[in-house]
Coordinates of C-alpha atoms in Angstrom, one line a residue:
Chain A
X3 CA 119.1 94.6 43.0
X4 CA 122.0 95.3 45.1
X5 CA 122.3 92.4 48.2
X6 CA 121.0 94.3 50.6
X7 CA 119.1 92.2 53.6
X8 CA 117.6 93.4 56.6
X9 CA 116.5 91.6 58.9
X10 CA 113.4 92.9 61.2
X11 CA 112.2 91.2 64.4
X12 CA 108.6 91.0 64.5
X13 CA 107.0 91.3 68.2
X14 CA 103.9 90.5 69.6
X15 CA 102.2 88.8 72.1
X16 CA 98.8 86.7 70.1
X17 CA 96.5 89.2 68.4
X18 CA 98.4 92.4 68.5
X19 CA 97.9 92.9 64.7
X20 CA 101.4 91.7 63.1
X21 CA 99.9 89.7 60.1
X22 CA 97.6 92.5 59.5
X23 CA 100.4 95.6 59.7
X24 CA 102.6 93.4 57.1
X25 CA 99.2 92.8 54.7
X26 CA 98.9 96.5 54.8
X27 CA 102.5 97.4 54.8
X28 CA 102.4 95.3 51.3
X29 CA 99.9 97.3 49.6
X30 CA 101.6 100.7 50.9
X31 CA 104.8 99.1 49.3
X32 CA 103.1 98.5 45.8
X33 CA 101.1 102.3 46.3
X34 CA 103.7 104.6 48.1
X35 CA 101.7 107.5 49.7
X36 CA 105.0 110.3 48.5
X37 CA 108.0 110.7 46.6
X38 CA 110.3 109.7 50.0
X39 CA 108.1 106.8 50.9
X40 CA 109.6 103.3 50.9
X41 CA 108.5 101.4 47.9
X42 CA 107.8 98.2 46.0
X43 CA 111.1 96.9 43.5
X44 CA 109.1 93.8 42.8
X45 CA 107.7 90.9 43.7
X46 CA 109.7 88.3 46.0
X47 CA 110.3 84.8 44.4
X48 CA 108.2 83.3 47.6
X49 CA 105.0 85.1 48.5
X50 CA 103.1 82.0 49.5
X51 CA 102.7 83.2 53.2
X52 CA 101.8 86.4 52.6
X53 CA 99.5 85.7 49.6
X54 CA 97.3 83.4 51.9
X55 CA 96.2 86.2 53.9
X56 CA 95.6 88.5 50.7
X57 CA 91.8 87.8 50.4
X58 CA 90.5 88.4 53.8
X59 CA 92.6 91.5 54.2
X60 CA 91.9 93.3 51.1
X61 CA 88.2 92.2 51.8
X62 CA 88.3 94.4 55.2
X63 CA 88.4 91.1 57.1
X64 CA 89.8 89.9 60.3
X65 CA 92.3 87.5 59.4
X66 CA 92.4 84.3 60.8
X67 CA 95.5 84.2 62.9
X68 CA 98.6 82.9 62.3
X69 CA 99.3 79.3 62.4
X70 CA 102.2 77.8 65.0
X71 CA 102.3 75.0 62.8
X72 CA 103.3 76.8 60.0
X73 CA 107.4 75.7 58.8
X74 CA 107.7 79.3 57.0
X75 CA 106.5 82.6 58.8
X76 CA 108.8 84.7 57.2
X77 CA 108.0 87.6 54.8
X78 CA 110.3 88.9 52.3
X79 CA 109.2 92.4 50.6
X80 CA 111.5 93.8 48.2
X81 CA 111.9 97.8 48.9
X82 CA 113.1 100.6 46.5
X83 CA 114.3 103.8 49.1
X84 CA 113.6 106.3 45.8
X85 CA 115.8 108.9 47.4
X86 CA 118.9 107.6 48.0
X87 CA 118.0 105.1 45.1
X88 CA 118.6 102.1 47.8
X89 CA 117.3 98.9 46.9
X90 CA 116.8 95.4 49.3
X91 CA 115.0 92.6 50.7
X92 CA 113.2 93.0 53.9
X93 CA 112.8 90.0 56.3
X94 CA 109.6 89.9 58.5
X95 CA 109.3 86.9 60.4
X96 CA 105.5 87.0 61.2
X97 CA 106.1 84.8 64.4
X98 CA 102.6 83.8 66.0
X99 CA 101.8 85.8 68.8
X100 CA 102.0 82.1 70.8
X101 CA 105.6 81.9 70.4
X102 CA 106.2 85.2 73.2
X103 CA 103.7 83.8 75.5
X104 CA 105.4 81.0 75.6
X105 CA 108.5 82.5 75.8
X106 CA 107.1 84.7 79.1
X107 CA 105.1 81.5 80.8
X108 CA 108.1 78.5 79.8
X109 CA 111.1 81.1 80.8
X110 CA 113.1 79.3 77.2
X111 CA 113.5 80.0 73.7
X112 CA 115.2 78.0 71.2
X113 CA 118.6 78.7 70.9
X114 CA 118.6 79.1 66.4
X115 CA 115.8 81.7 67.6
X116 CA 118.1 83.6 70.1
X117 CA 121.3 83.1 67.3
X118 CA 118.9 84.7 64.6
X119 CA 118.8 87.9 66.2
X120 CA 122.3 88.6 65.7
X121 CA 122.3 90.6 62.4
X122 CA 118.7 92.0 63.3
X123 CA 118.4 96.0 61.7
X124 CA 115.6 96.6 64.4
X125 CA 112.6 95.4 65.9
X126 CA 108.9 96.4 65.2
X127 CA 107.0 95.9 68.6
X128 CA 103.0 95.2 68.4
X129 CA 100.1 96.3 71.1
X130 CA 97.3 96.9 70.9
X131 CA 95.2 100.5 71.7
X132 CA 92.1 98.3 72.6
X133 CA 93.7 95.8 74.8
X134 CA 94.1 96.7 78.4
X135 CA 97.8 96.7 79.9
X136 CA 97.2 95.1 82.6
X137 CA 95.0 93.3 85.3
X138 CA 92.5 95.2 87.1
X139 CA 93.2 95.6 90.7
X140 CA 90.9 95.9 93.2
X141 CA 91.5 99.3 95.7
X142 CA 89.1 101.4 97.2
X143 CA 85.0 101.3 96.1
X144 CA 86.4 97.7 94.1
X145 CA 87.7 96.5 97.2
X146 CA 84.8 96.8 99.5
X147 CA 83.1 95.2 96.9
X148 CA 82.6 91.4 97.6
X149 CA 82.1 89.6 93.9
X150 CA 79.8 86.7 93.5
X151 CA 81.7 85.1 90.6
X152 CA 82.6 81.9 93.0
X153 CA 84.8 80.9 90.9
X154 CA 88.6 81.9 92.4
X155 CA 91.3 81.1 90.0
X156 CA 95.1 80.3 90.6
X157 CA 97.8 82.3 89.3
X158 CA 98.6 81.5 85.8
X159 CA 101.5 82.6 83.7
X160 CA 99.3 83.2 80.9
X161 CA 97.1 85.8 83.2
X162 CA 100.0 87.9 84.0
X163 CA 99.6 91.3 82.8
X164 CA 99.8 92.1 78.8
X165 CA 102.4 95.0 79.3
X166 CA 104.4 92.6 81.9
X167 CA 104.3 89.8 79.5
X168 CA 106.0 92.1 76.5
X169 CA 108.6 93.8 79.0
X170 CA 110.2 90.4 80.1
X171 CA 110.1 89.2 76.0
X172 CA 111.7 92.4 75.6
X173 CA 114.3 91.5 78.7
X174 CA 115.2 88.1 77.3
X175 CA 115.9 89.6 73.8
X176 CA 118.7 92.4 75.7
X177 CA 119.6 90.1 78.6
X178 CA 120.2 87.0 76.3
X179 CA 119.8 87.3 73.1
X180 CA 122.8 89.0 71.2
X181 CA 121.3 92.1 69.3
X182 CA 123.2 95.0 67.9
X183 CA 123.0 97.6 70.4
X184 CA 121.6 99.8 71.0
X185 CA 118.3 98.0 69.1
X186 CA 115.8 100.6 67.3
X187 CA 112.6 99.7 68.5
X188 CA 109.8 101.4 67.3
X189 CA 106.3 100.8 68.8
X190 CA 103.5 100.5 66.8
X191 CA 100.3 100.5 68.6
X192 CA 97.8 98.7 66.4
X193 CA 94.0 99.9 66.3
X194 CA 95.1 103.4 66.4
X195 CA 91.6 103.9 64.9
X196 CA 90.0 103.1 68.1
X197 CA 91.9 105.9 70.0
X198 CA 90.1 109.6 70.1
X199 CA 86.7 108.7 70.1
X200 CA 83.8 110.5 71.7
X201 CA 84.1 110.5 75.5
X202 CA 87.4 108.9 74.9
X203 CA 90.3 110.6 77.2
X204 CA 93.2 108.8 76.4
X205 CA 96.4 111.0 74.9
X206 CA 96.4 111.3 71.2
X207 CA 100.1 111.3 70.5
X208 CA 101.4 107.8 70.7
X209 CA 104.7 108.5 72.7
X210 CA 101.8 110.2 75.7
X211 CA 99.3 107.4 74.9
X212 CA 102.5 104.8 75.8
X213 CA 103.1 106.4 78.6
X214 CA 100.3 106.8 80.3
X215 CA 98.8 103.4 78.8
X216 CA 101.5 100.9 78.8
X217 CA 103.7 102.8 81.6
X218 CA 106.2 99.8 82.3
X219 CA 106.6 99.2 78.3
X220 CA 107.5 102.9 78.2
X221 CA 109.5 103.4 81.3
X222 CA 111.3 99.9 80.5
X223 CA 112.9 101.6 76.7
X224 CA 113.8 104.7 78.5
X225 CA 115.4 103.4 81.4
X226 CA 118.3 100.8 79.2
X227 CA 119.2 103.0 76.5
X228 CA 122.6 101.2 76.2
X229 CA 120.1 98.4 75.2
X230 CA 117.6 99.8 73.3
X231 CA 116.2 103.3 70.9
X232 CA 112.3 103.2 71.3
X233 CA 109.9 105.3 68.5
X234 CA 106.0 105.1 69.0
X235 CA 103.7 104.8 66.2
X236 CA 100.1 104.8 66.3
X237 CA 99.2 102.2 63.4
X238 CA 95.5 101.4 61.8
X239 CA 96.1 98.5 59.3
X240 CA 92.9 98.6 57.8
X241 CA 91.4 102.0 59.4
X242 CA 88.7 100.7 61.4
X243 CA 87.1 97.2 62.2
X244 CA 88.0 94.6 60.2
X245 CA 84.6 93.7 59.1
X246 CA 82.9 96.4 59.9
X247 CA 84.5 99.1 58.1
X248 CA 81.5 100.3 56.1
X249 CA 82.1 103.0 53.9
X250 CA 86.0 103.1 54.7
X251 CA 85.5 99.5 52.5
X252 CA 85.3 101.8 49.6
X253 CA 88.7 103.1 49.5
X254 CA 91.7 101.0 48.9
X255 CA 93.6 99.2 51.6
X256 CA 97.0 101.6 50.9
X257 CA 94.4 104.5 51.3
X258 CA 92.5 103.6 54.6
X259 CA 95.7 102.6 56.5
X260 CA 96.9 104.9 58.8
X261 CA 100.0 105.7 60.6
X262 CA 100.7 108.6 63.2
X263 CA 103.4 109.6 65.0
X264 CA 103.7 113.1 67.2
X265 CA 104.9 114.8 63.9
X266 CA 101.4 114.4 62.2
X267 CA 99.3 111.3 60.1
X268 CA 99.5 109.6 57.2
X269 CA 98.9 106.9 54.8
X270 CA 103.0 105.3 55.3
X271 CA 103.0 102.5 57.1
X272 CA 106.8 102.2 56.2
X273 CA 107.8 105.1 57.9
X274 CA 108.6 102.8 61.2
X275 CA 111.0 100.6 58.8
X276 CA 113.0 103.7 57.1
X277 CA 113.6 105.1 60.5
X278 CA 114.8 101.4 61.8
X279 CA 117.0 101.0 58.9
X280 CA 118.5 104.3 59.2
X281 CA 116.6 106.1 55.7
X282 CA 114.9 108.6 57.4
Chain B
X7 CA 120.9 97.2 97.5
X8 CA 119.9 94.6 99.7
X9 CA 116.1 95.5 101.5
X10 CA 115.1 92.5 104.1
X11 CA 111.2 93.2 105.2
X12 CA 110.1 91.2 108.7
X13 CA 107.0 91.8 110.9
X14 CA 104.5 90.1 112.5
X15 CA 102.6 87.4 110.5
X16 CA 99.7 89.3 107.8
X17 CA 101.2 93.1 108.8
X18 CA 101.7 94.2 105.0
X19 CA 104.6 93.4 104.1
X20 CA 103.9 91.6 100.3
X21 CA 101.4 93.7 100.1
X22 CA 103.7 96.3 100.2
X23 CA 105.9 94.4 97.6
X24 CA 102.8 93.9 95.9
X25 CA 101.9 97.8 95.4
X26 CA 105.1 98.8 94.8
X27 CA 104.8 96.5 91.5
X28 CA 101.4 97.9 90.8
X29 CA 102.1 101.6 91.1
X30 CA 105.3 100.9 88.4
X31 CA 102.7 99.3 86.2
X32 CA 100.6 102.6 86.2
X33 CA 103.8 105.2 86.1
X34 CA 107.2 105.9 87.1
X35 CA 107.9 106.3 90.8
X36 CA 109.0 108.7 93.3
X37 CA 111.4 109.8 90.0
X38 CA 112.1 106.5 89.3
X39 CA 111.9 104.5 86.0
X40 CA 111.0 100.8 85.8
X41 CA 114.4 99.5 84.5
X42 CA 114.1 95.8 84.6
X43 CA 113.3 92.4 86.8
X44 CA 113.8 89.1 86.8
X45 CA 110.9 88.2 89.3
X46 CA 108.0 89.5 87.4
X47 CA 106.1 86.3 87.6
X48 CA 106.3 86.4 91.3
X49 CA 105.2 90.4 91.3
X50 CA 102.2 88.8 89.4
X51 CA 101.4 86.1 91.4
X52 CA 101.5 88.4 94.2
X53 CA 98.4 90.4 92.9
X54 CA 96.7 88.0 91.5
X55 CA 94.6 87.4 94.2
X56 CA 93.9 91.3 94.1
X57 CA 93.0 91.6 90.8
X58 CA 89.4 91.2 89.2
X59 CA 90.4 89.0 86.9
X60 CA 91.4 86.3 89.7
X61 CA 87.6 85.8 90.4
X62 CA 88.6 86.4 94.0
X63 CA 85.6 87.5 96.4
X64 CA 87.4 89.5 98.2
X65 CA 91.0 90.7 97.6
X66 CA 94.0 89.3 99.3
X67 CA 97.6 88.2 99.4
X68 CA 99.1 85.4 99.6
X69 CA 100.8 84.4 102.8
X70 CA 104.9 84.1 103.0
X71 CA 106.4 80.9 103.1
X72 CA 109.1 80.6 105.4
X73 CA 110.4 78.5 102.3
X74 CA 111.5 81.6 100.8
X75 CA 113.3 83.2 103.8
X76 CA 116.2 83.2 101.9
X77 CA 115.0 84.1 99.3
X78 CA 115.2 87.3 97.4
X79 CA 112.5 89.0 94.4
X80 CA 114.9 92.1 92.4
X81 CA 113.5 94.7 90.6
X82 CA 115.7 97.4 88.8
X83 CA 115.1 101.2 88.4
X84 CA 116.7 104.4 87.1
X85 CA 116.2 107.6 88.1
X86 CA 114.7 109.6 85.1
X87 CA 117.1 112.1 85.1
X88 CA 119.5 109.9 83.8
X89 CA 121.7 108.5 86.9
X90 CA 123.2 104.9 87.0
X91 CA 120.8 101.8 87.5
X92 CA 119.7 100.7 90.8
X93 CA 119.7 97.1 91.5
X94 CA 117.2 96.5 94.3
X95 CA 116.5 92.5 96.1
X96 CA 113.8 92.7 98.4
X97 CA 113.9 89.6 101.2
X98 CA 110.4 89.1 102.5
X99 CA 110.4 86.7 106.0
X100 CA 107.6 85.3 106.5
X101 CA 105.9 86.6 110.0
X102 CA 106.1 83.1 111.5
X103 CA 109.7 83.2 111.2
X104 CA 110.1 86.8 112.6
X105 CA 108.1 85.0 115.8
X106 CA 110.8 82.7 115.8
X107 CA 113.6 84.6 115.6
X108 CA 112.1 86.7 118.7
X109 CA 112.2 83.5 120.6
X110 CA 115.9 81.8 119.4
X111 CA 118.8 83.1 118.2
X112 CA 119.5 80.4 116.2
X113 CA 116.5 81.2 114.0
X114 CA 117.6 84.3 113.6
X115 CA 120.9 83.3 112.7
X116 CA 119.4 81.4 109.8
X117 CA 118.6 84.7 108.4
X118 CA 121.3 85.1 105.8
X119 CA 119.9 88.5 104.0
X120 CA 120.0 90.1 107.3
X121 CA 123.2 90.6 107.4
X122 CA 123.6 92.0 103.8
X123 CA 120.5 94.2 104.0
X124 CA 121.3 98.1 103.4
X125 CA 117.9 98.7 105.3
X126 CA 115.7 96.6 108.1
X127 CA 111.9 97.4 106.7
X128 CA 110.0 96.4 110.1
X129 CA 106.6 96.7 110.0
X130 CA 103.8 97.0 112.7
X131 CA 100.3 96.5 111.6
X132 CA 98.5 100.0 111.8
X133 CA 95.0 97.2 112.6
X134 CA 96.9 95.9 115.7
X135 CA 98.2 99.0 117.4
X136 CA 94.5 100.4 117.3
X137 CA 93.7 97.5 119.2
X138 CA 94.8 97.4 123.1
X139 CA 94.2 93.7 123.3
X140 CA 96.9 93.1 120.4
X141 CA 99.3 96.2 120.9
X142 CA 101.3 95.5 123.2
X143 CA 102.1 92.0 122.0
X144 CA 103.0 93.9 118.2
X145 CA 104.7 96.7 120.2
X146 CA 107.0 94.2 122.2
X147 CA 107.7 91.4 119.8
X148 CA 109.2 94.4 117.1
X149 CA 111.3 95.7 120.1
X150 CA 112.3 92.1 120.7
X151 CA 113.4 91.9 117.2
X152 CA 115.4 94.7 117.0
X153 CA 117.0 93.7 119.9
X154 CA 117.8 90.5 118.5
X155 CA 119.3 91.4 115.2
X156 CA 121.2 93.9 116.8
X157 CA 122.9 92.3 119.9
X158 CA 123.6 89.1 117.4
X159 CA 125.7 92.0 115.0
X160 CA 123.3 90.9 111.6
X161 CA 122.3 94.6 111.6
X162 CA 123.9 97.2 113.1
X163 CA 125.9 100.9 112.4
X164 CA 125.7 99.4 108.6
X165 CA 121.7 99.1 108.5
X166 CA 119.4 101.4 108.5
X167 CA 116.1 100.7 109.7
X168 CA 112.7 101.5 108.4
X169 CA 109.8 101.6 110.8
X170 CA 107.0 101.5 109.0
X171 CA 103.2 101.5 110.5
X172 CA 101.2 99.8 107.8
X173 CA 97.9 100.1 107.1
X174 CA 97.5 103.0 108.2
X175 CA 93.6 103.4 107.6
X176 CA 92.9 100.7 110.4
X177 CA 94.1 103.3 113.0
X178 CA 91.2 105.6 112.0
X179 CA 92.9 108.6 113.0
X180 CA 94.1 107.4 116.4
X181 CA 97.6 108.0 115.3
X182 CA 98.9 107.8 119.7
X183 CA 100.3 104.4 119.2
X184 CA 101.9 104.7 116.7
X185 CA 104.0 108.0 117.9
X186 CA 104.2 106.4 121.0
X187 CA 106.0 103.1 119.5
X188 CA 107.9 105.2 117.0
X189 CA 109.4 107.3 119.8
X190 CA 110.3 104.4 122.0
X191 CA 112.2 102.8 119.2
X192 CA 113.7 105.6 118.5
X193 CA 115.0 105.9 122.0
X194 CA 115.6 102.8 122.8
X195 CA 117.8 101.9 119.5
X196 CA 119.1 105.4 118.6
X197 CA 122.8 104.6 118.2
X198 CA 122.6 100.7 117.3
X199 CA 121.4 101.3 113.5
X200 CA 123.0 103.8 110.7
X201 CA 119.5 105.6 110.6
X202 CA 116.0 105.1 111.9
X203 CA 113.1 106.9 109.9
X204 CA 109.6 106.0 110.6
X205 CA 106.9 105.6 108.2
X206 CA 102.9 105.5 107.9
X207 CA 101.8 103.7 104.5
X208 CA 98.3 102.3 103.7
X209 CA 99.8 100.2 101.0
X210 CA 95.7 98.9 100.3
X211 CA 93.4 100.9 101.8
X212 CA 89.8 99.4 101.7
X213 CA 88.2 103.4 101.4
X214 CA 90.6 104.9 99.4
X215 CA 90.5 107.9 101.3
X216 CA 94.1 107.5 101.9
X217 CA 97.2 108.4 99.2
X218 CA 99.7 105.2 98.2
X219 CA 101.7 106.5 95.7
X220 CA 103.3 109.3 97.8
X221 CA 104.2 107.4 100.6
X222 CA 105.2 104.0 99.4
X223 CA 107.1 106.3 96.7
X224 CA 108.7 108.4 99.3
X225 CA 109.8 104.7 100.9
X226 CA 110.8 103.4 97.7
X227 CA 113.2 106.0 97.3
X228 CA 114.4 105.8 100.8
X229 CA 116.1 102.1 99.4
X230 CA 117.2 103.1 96.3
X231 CA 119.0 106.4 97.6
X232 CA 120.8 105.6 100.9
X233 CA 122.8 103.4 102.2
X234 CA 125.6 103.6 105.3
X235 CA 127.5 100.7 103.5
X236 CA 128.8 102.4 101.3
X237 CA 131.7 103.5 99.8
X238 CA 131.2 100.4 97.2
X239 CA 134.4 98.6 97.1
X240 CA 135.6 99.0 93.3
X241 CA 136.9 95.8 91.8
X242 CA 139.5 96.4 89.5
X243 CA 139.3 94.1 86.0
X244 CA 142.3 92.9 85.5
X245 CA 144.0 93.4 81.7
X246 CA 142.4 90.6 79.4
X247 CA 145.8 89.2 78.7
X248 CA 146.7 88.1 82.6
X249 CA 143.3 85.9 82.3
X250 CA 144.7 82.6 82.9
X251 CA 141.6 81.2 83.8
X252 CA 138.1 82.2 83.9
X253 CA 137.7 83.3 87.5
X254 CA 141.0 85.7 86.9
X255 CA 138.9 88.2 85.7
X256 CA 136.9 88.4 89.3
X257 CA 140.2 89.6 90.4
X258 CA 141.6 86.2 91.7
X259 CA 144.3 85.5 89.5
X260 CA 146.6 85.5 92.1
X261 CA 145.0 82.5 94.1

């Protein structure tokens, strides 16, 4: 195998579905869905991390999440690019989700963490279809209202809004971390399988659903292109509920994941990581 | 760009601030892009109190310190047809120190954004001026102001001023007042500031019969686009070899 790292950021605030992507992102590896998908060229020498979560996730569970505690986050997958007949090790820190909160509420990050993204080839950025953007505010008919909660709650950090939260992680990582830049960013919004049901009129392309969704996220990437080069994905890790996936359970996890992008759907899930590390 | 809003004490003005966060949380505005900001914790404290999730019977706003008189909250934007970044710092005074600046120019003095601002956002509470019994007082301690800032030289031929009549769903229609104080301040100060426009907003309205995102956009752009400071002076960078010491790149190597 030629020596061939790259390095991929990880983002997400807690529960945004990173461990799960980078389960299913294994099996896709090991069960390329065509001839130009990225695949498996073996097995990494450490694969403790990622075998931990193996049984829930090929069982259709929820995994549990990822442990702060933990010394070693990091993934390593070792990809074949058949076409170009590329080989090399991907890195995929699988920070937890905890680690941007506290990044957003504490204003700080370590400074190995900030060196680290130096040689970064791109960062994959996690939300979540089924997780609202932000905090609800009260105008018209809601602002009449008067609730009987009782129960007034100071300001906390931790409260802000989900799509404020992610634009100021992504604001420390331009403003003061050291990146290559322009950074590829591609978006993957997880529990894509959520998205298009019955009586459900949110946009189906991901790039519209981002806009109209997560407007700050997506007017944020287009407004510092010196800084960053933003792709959405719509991404279903296991193709429906973990746990409640009925007869989806049937079919293999490389064959229920799901990825789609405005071109079209499809079983890749590596199709975000050729396009960050320039094999499209 | 430098924005300094004043008025009377609980006249709009964060929730102004407030909304103008909010609508960029929903979609771009008035052909503006979100670009960046280093206060988004304040922005969110600012509507916490609005939000359901705060628990809050009723939605509100916090009041202004007059800690943060000073003080500025910056939010960046681009226009989405691909112009240059905006940097904008918004200086909210609180209403008790606009009372005090009315009554001592030493007060006013204290005002250090004031004399910086590209635009004077003065606001007049649309609730007051549709009462008589508070008006006048509104009416009269915004002239007062104006005077104030403007004989005293922190705004002047450089600034231009905003006159905005906030919440504009209190005046139920009765919109005389506000012509009437619009017109007077636009006599009476026609030649002392680089522009006057005058606004209606209802940055909250409590029916939602009335737009926001229209006006407050149409505001927002207001800041971003004009300015009568302008030309910027254009600091030359000096060649990386004369860089004797670390402030001779600002231009200062000759000190």
């Amino acid at each position: 195998m030629e020596n061939n790292e790259q390095r991929v950021l990880v983002i997400g605030l807690p529960e945004t579905g990173k461990s799960s992507f980078i389960q299913a992102l294994d099996e896709v590896l090991k069960h390329p869905a065509s001839a130009e998908a990225l695949c498996s060229d073996g097995l990494a020498h450490d694969r403790s991390y990622i075998q931990d979560g193996k049984p829930k996730f090929l069982a259709g569970e929820k995994l549990d999440r990822t442990d702060r505690q933990l010394d070693n986050t990091s993934v390593e997958l070792w990809f074949k690019h058949p076409s170009s007949g590329l080989c090399g090790r991907l890195y995929l820190p699988d920070e937890n989700g905890e680690v941007f909160l506290d990044q957003w509420v504490n204003r700080r990050w370590e400074d190995s963490y900030a060196s680290s993204l130096a040689g970064i080839a791109g960062a994959l950025v996690f939300i979540r279809a089924d997780e609202k953007s932000r905090n609800d505010e009260r105008l018209g008919t809601l602002a009449q209202e008067i609730l009987n909660s009782g129960a007034e709650r100071p300001f906390e950090m931790k409260e802000a809004s989900a799509q404020v939260q992610l634009v100021d992680v992504l604001q420390f990582l331009a403003e003061h971390g050291l990146p290559p830049k322009p950074l590829p960013v591609a978006v993957l919004i997880s529990a894509w399988d959520t998205v298009g049901q019955a009586g459900d009129l949110r946009p189906k392309d991901p790039t519209q659903f981002l806009e109209r969704e997560w407007a700050l996220v997506a007017q944020f990437l287009r407004a510092n292109p010196e800084s960053f080069i933003p792709k959405i994905y719509g991404v279903s890790a296991y193709g429906g509920i973990p746990g409640q996936l009925g007869d989806l359970a049937e079919q293999a996890p490389h064959e229920r994941a799901l990825l789609v992008e405005s071109a079209g759907s499809s079983h890749d899930l590596t199709r975000p990581l050729k396009w960050l590390l320039h094999l499209d | 760009m430098v924005v300094a809003l004043v008025g009377m004490k609980e006249c709009g003005k964060t929730t102004l601030l407030a909304r103008l966060h909010q609508l960029f949380l929903s979609r771009p505005l008035a052909g503006f892009d979100f670009a960046g900001c280093r206060s988004l914790p304040r922005f969110e404290e600012l509507n916490w109190l609005a939000t359901v999730e705060s628990g809050a019977a009723q939605p509100k706003m916090l009041r202004t310190s007059s800690q943060f008189d000073n003080s500025f909250i910056h939010i960046a934007v681009r226009p989405n047809n691909g112009g240059p970044r905006v940097d904008l710092l918004l200086n909210d005074i609180s209403g008790e120190t606009f009372n005090a600046a009315v009554a001592a120019q030493s007060t006013c003095d204290t005002l250090l954004a004031l004399a910086r601002a590209d635009h004077l956002v003065t606001l007049v509470d649309g609730a007051a001026l549709a009462d008589p019994a508070r008006r006048h007082l509104h009416v009269s301690q915004v002239a007062d102001f104006l005077q104030r800032v403007t004989q005293s030289g922190q705004c002047g031929a450089q600034t231009a001023l905003h006159l905005v009549v906030s919440k504009l769903d209190e005046l139920k229609g009765n919109l005389g007042p506000a012509s009437a104080m619009e017109a007077d301040v636009a006599a009476r100060f026609a030649n002392q500031f680089g522009s006057i426009t005058c606004w209606r907003v209802a940055a909250r309205p409590m029916d939602g019969s009335l737009p926001t995102f229209e006006p407050i956009g149409k505001l927002f752009a207001a800041w971003v686009q004009k300015t009568h400071r302008y030309p910027r002076p254009v600091l030359a960078t000096p060649p990386r070899h004369i860089w004797h010491r670390d402030f001779c790149r600002f231009g200062t190597s000759e000190i």
